[in-house]
Amino acid sequence: MKHKYRITFNSPVVLGFAAVCFIAMIANYVTRSVSNRVLFMTYHSSLTSPMTYVRLFTHVFGHSGWEHFIGNMSYILLLGPMLEEKYGSKRIGQIIVITAFVTGVINYVFFGNIALCGASGICFAFILLSSFTGFREGEIPLTVILVAVIFLGQQIYEGIVVQDNISNMAHVIGGIVGGVIGFSLNKIHPN
C-alpha cells in the first residue's frame, strides 16, 4: 500500500508570522529600506505620531538583510511549531505581541538613539519558552537554568563588550519575556 503524503499547515501563527516577515523583507528590498524606516523599525519618534505606536508592534517584521532574516526565521520555524502545538495558536500570537510591545517600549524609553528592527526578541522568547516544555510543578528544569545562563549571559556580555549593530537588549528582554511567560503558563497548566 502506498502512503500519500501531503503538506500540512501545522502552525498557522508561526507560519503567518514568517510570511509577513518575508513580505516585509521583500518590501524593504524593493523600497531600498524605506518600508523599514516607515513601518518595520521602532526608534525615538514623536509621541504625537500614530506611527510611533504602530511601530512598537510592527518592528518585529522588518529585518536589516537576508542573513538577519534567515537567522531569525530558522529559530522561529524550528521552535515555533512545537510551542504552538503545546500552548495553542492564540497564546503564541499573544506571546509575539507582548514581546514586540515590551522590546519596542524599552527600546523607545531607554535607547532613544537606537533603531530596533527584527524578530530577535521573539527568537529569544521562544528559546526560553521552549526550555519550559518539560516543566513540572515544584521543579525548575536544569535546562531552563542552562539556557538562561548560556543565551542571556552571552547577550549581556556581548552587549557590554562587543560594539556591533545588534540589539542585545531585545535578545535579553525577549528571553526574559519568554522565561516569565513559560514559568507562568506551566505553573498554571503543568504537564
C-alpha positions as YAML, in Angstrom:
chain: A
units: angstrom
residues:
- id: 1
  name: MET
  ca: [0.00, 0.00, 0.00]
- id: 2
  name: LYS
  ca: [1.35, 3.40, -0.98]
- id: 3
  name: HIS
  ca: [1.25, 6.16, 1.56]
- id: 4
  name: LYS
  ca: [0.20, 9.55, 0.31]
- id: 5
  name: TYR
  ca: [1.94, 12.47, 1.90]
- id: 6
  name: ARG
  ca: [0.54, 15.93, 1.97]
- id: 7
  name: ILE
  ca: [1.88, 19.22, 3.17]
- id: 8
  name: THR
  ca: [0.01, 20.48, 6.22]
- id: 9
  name: PHE
  ca: [-0.40, 23.98, 7.54]
- id: 10
  name: ASN
  ca: [0.66, 22.80, 11.00]
- id: 11
  name: SER
  ca: [1.39, 26.08, 12.75]
- id: 12
  name: PRO
  ca: [-0.78, 28.94, 11.45]
- id: 13
  name: VAL
  ca: [0.51, 31.72, 13.71]
- id: 14
  name: VAL
  ca: [4.19, 30.89, 13.27]
- id: 15
  name: LEU
  ca: [3.85, 30.35, 9.52]
- id: 16
  name: GLY
  ca: [1.79, 33.53, 9.21]
- id: 17
  name: PHE
  ca: [4.38, 35.48, 11.19]
- id: 18
  name: ALA
  ca: [7.20, 34.13, 8.97]
- id: 19
  name: ALA
  ca: [5.20, 35.01, 5.84]
- id: 20
  name: VAL
  ca: [4.65, 38.60, 7.00]
- id: 21
  name: CYS
  ca: [8.37, 38.90, 7.81]
- id: 22
  name: PHE
  ca: [9.22, 37.59, 4.32]
- id: 23
  name: ILE
  ca: [6.85, 40.11, 2.69]
- id: 24
  name: ALA
  ca: [8.37, 42.90, 4.82]
- id: 25
  name: MET
  ca: [11.85, 41.76, 3.73]
- id: 26
  name: ILE
  ca: [10.85, 41.91, 0.05]
- id: 27
  name: ALA
  ca: [9.25, 45.34, 0.59]
- id: 28
  name: ASN
  ca: [12.40, 46.57, 2.30]
- id: 29
  name: TYR
  ca: [14.49, 45.37, -0.64]
- id: 30
  name: VAL
  ca: [12.15, 46.88, -3.27]
- id: 31
  name: THR
  ca: [11.81, 50.23, -1.46]
- id: 32
  name: ARG
  ca: [15.52, 50.41, -0.63]
- id: 33
  name: SER
  ca: [14.89, 50.41, 3.14]
- id: 34
  name: VAL
  ca: [12.09, 52.98, 3.11]
- id: 35
  name: SER
  ca: [9.48, 50.44, 4.27]
- id: 36
  name: ASN
  ca: [11.66, 49.51, 7.25]
- id: 37
  name: ARG
  ca: [12.02, 53.15, 8.29]
- id: 38
  name: VAL
  ca: [8.30, 53.83, 7.88]
- id: 39
  name: LEU
  ca: [6.75, 50.58, 9.18]
- id: 40
  name: PHE
  ca: [9.19, 47.92, 10.37]
- id: 41
  name: MET
  ca: [11.59, 49.72, 12.68]
- id: 42
  name: THR
  ca: [10.99, 51.42, 16.01]
- id: 43
  name: TYR
  ca: [13.00, 54.44, 17.08]
- id: 44
  name: HIS
  ca: [12.60, 57.56, 19.16]
- id: 45
  name: SER
  ca: [9.97, 59.49, 17.21]
- id: 46
  name: SER
  ca: [7.27, 61.97, 18.19]
- id: 47
  name: LEU
  ca: [4.63, 60.67, 20.60]
- id: 48
  name: THR
  ca: [2.06, 62.65, 18.59]
- id: 49
  name: SER
  ca: [2.66, 60.48, 15.54]
- id: 50
  name: PRO
  ca: [0.34, 57.45, 15.35]
- id: 51
  name: MET
  ca: [3.13, 55.55, 13.55]
- id: 52
  name: THR
  ca: [5.24, 55.66, 16.71]
- id: 53
  name: TYR
  ca: [2.68, 53.38, 18.37]
- id: 54
  name: VAL
  ca: [2.20, 51.15, 15.30]
- id: 55
  name: ARG
  ca: [5.97, 50.59, 15.04]
- id: 56
  name: LEU
  ca: [6.12, 49.44, 18.68]
- id: 57
  name: PHE
  ca: [4.47, 46.28, 17.36]
- id: 58
  name: THR
  ca: [5.50, 46.07, 13.68]
- id: 59
  name: HIS
  ca: [9.27, 46.39, 14.19]
- id: 60
  name: VAL
  ca: [9.46, 42.61, 14.65]
- id: 61
  name: PHE
  ca: [8.51, 42.05, 10.99]
- id: 62
  name: GLY
  ca: [11.41, 44.01, 9.49]
- id: 63
  name: HIS
  ca: [14.97, 42.76, 9.11]
- id: 64
  name: SER
  ca: [18.17, 44.53, 8.13]
- id: 65
  name: GLY
  ca: [19.10, 41.96, 5.48]
- id: 66
  name: TRP
  ca: [18.73, 38.37, 4.33]
- id: 67
  name: GLU
  ca: [21.25, 36.99, 6.83]
- id: 68
  name: HIS
  ca: [19.35, 38.64, 9.71]
- id: 69
  name: PHE
  ca: [16.03, 37.35, 8.33]
- id: 70
  name: ILE
  ca: [17.27, 33.77, 7.78]
- id: 71
  name: GLY
  ca: [18.87, 33.61, 11.23]
- id: 72
  name: ASN
  ca: [15.68, 34.68, 12.98]
- id: 73
  name: MET
  ca: [13.33, 32.58, 10.86]
- id: 74
  name: SER
  ca: [15.46, 29.49, 11.44]
- id: 75
  name: TYR
  ca: [14.85, 29.69, 15.19]
- id: 76
  name: ILE
  ca: [11.22, 30.73, 14.85]
- id: 77
  name: LEU
  ca: [10.36, 27.96, 12.38]
- id: 78
  name: LEU
  ca: [12.28, 25.40, 14.44]
- id: 79
  name: LEU
  ca: [10.82, 26.22, 17.86]
- id: 80
  name: GLY
  ca: [7.52, 27.89, 16.99]
- id: 81
  name: PRO
  ca: [5.50, 24.88, 15.78]
- id: 82
  name: MET
  ca: [6.37, 22.86, 18.91]
- id: 83
  name: LEU
  ca: [5.37, 25.80, 21.11]
- id: 84
  name: GLU
  ca: [2.20, 26.48, 19.13]
- id: 85
  name: GLU
  ca: [1.20, 22.83, 19.48]
- id: 86
  name: LYS
  ca: [1.81, 22.91, 23.25]
- id: 87
  name: TYR
  ca: [0.32, 26.33, 24.08]
- id: 88
  name: GLY
  ca: [-2.08, 26.92, 21.19]
- id: 89
  name: SER
  ca: [-2.18, 29.44, 18.37]
- id: 90
  name: LYS
  ca: [-3.88, 32.18, 20.37]
- id: 91
  name: ARG
  ca: [-1.29, 32.02, 23.16]
- id: 92
  name: ILE
  ca: [1.66, 32.06, 20.72]
- id: 93
  name: GLY
  ca: [0.12, 35.09, 19.00]
- id: 94
  name: GLN
  ca: [-0.15, 36.80, 22.37]
- id: 95
  name: ILE
  ca: [3.48, 35.99, 23.18]
- id: 96
  name: ILE
  ca: [4.61, 37.52, 19.89]
- id: 97
  name: VAL
  ca: [2.56, 40.68, 20.51]
- id: 98
  name: ILE
  ca: [3.71, 41.02, 24.13]
- id: 99
  name: THR
  ca: [7.36, 40.52, 23.20]
- id: 100
  name: ALA
  ca: [7.14, 43.04, 20.35]
- id: 101
  name: PHE
  ca: [5.49, 45.64, 22.58]
- id: 102
  name: VAL
  ca: [7.82, 45.18, 25.57]
- id: 103
  name: THR
  ca: [11.02, 45.30, 23.47]
- id: 104
  name: GLY
  ca: [9.66, 48.26, 21.49]
- id: 105
  name: VAL
  ca: [8.76, 50.28, 24.58]
- id: 106
  name: ILE
  ca: [12.04, 49.53, 26.36]
- id: 107
  name: ASN
  ca: [13.99, 50.50, 23.25]
- id: 108
  name: TYR
  ca: [11.97, 53.72, 22.89]
- id: 109
  name: VAL
  ca: [12.35, 54.75, 26.54]
- id: 110
  name: PHE
  ca: [15.93, 53.72, 27.30]
- id: 111
  name: PHE
  ca: [17.71, 53.63, 23.93]
- id: 112
  name: GLY
  ca: [16.47, 56.74, 22.14]
- id: 113
  name: ASN
  ca: [19.38, 56.85, 19.71]
- id: 114
  name: ILE
  ca: [18.99, 53.21, 18.54]
- id: 115
  name: ALA
  ca: [16.57, 51.95, 15.91]
- id: 116
  name: LEU
  ca: [15.22, 48.46, 16.56]
- id: 117
  name: CYS
  ca: [14.15, 46.08, 13.82]
- id: 118
  name: GLY
  ca: [13.81, 42.32, 13.59]
- id: 119
  name: ALA
  ca: [12.35, 39.28, 15.32]
- id: 120
  name: SER
  ca: [15.34, 38.54, 17.55]
- id: 121
  name: GLY
  ca: [13.33, 39.25, 20.70]
- id: 122
  name: ILE
  ca: [10.73, 36.73, 19.53]
- id: 123
  name: CYS
  ca: [13.51, 34.18, 18.88]
- id: 124
  name: PHE
  ca: [14.85, 34.54, 22.41]
- id: 125
  name: ALA
  ca: [11.34, 34.44, 23.89]
- id: 126
  name: PHE
  ca: [10.79, 31.14, 22.02]
- id: 127
  name: ILE
  ca: [14.19, 29.79, 23.12]
- id: 128
  name: LEU
  ca: [13.45, 30.38, 26.82]
- id: 129
  name: LEU
  ca: [9.81, 29.33, 26.47]
- id: 130
  name: SER
  ca: [10.83, 26.06, 24.82]
- id: 131
  name: SER
  ca: [13.02, 25.15, 27.77]
- id: 132
  name: PHE
  ca: [9.83, 25.00, 29.89]
- id: 133
  name: THR
  ca: [8.17, 22.28, 27.81]
- id: 134
  name: GLY
  ca: [9.07, 19.58, 30.35]
- id: 135
  name: PHE
  ca: [8.18, 21.69, 33.40]
- id: 136
  name: ARG
  ca: [6.52, 20.07, 36.43]
- id: 137
  name: GLU
  ca: [5.04, 21.83, 39.44]
- id: 138
  name: GLY
  ca: [7.62, 22.37, 42.17]
- id: 139
  name: GLU
  ca: [10.60, 21.81, 39.86]
- id: 140
  name: ILE
  ca: [12.90, 24.06, 37.89]
- id: 141
  name: PRO
  ca: [14.37, 22.10, 34.99]
- id: 142
  name: LEU
  ca: [18.15, 22.33, 34.74]
- id: 143
  name: THR
  ca: [17.70, 23.07, 31.03]
- id: 144
  name: VAL
  ca: [15.91, 26.33, 31.92]
- id: 145
  name: ILE
  ca: [18.84, 27.43, 34.06]
- id: 146
  name: LEU
  ca: [21.42, 26.42, 31.43]
- id: 147
  name: VAL
  ca: [19.53, 28.10, 28.58]
- id: 148
  name: ALA
  ca: [19.14, 31.27, 30.63]
- id: 149
  name: VAL
  ca: [22.81, 31.34, 31.63]
- id: 150
  name: ILE
  ca: [24.16, 30.49, 28.18]
- id: 151
  name: PHE
  ca: [21.89, 32.53, 25.92]
- id: 152
  name: LEU
  ca: [21.17, 35.51, 28.16]
- id: 153
  name: GLY
  ca: [24.68, 35.55, 29.61]
- id: 154
  name: GLN
  ca: [26.15, 35.68, 26.12]
- id: 155
  name: GLN
  ca: [23.85, 38.55, 25.15]
- id: 156
  name: ILE
  ca: [24.64, 40.56, 28.27]
- id: 157
  name: TYR
  ca: [28.37, 40.00, 27.74]
- id: 158
  name: GLU
  ca: [28.18, 40.98, 24.06]
- id: 159
  name: GLY
  ca: [26.02, 44.00, 24.89]
- id: 160
  name: ILE
  ca: [28.72, 45.28, 27.23]
- id: 161
  name: VAL
  ca: [31.89, 44.23, 25.38]
- id: 162
  name: VAL
  ca: [31.13, 43.93, 21.65]
- id: 163
  name: GLN
  ca: [30.42, 47.04, 19.58]
- id: 164
  name: ASP
  ca: [28.20, 45.97, 16.69]
- id: 165
  name: ASN
  ca: [24.83, 46.78, 15.17]
- id: 166
  name: ILE
  ca: [22.95, 44.10, 17.14]
- id: 167
  name: SER
  ca: [20.41, 44.96, 19.80]
- id: 168
  name: ASN
  ca: [21.38, 42.64, 22.61]
- id: 169
  name: MET
  ca: [18.74, 44.41, 24.70]
- id: 170
  name: ALA
  ca: [16.00, 42.92, 22.51]
- id: 171
  name: HIS
  ca: [17.53, 39.46, 22.92]
- id: 172
  name: VAL
  ca: [17.71, 39.76, 26.70]
- id: 173
  name: ILE
  ca: [14.23, 41.29, 27.07]
- id: 174
  name: GLY
  ca: [12.75, 38.70, 24.68]
- id: 175
  name: GLY
  ca: [14.38, 35.93, 26.72]
- id: 176
  name: ILE
  ca: [13.03, 37.38, 29.95]
- id: 177
  name: VAL
  ca: [9.52, 37.67, 28.47]
- id: 178
  name: GLY
  ca: [9.69, 34.05, 27.25]
- id: 179
  name: GLY
  ca: [11.01, 32.84, 30.61]
- id: 180
  name: VAL
  ca: [8.36, 34.68, 32.63]
- id: 181
  name: ILE
  ca: [5.54, 33.53, 30.34]
- id: 182
  name: GLY
  ca: [6.90, 29.96, 30.27]
- id: 183
  name: PHE
  ca: [7.06, 29.82, 34.05]
- id: 184
  name: SER
  ca: [3.58, 31.38, 34.42]
- id: 185
  name: LEU
  ca: [1.92, 29.14, 31.86]
- id: 186
  name: ASN
  ca: [3.45, 25.97, 33.21]
- id: 187
  name: LYS
  ca: [2.74, 26.90, 36.83]
- id: 188
  name: ILE
  ca: [-0.92, 27.32, 35.89]
- id: 189
  name: HIS
  ca: [-1.11, 24.34, 33.49]
- id: 190
  name: PRO
  ca: [1.78, 21.93, 34.24]
- id: 191
  name: ASN
  ca: [2.18, 18.73, 32.16]
...
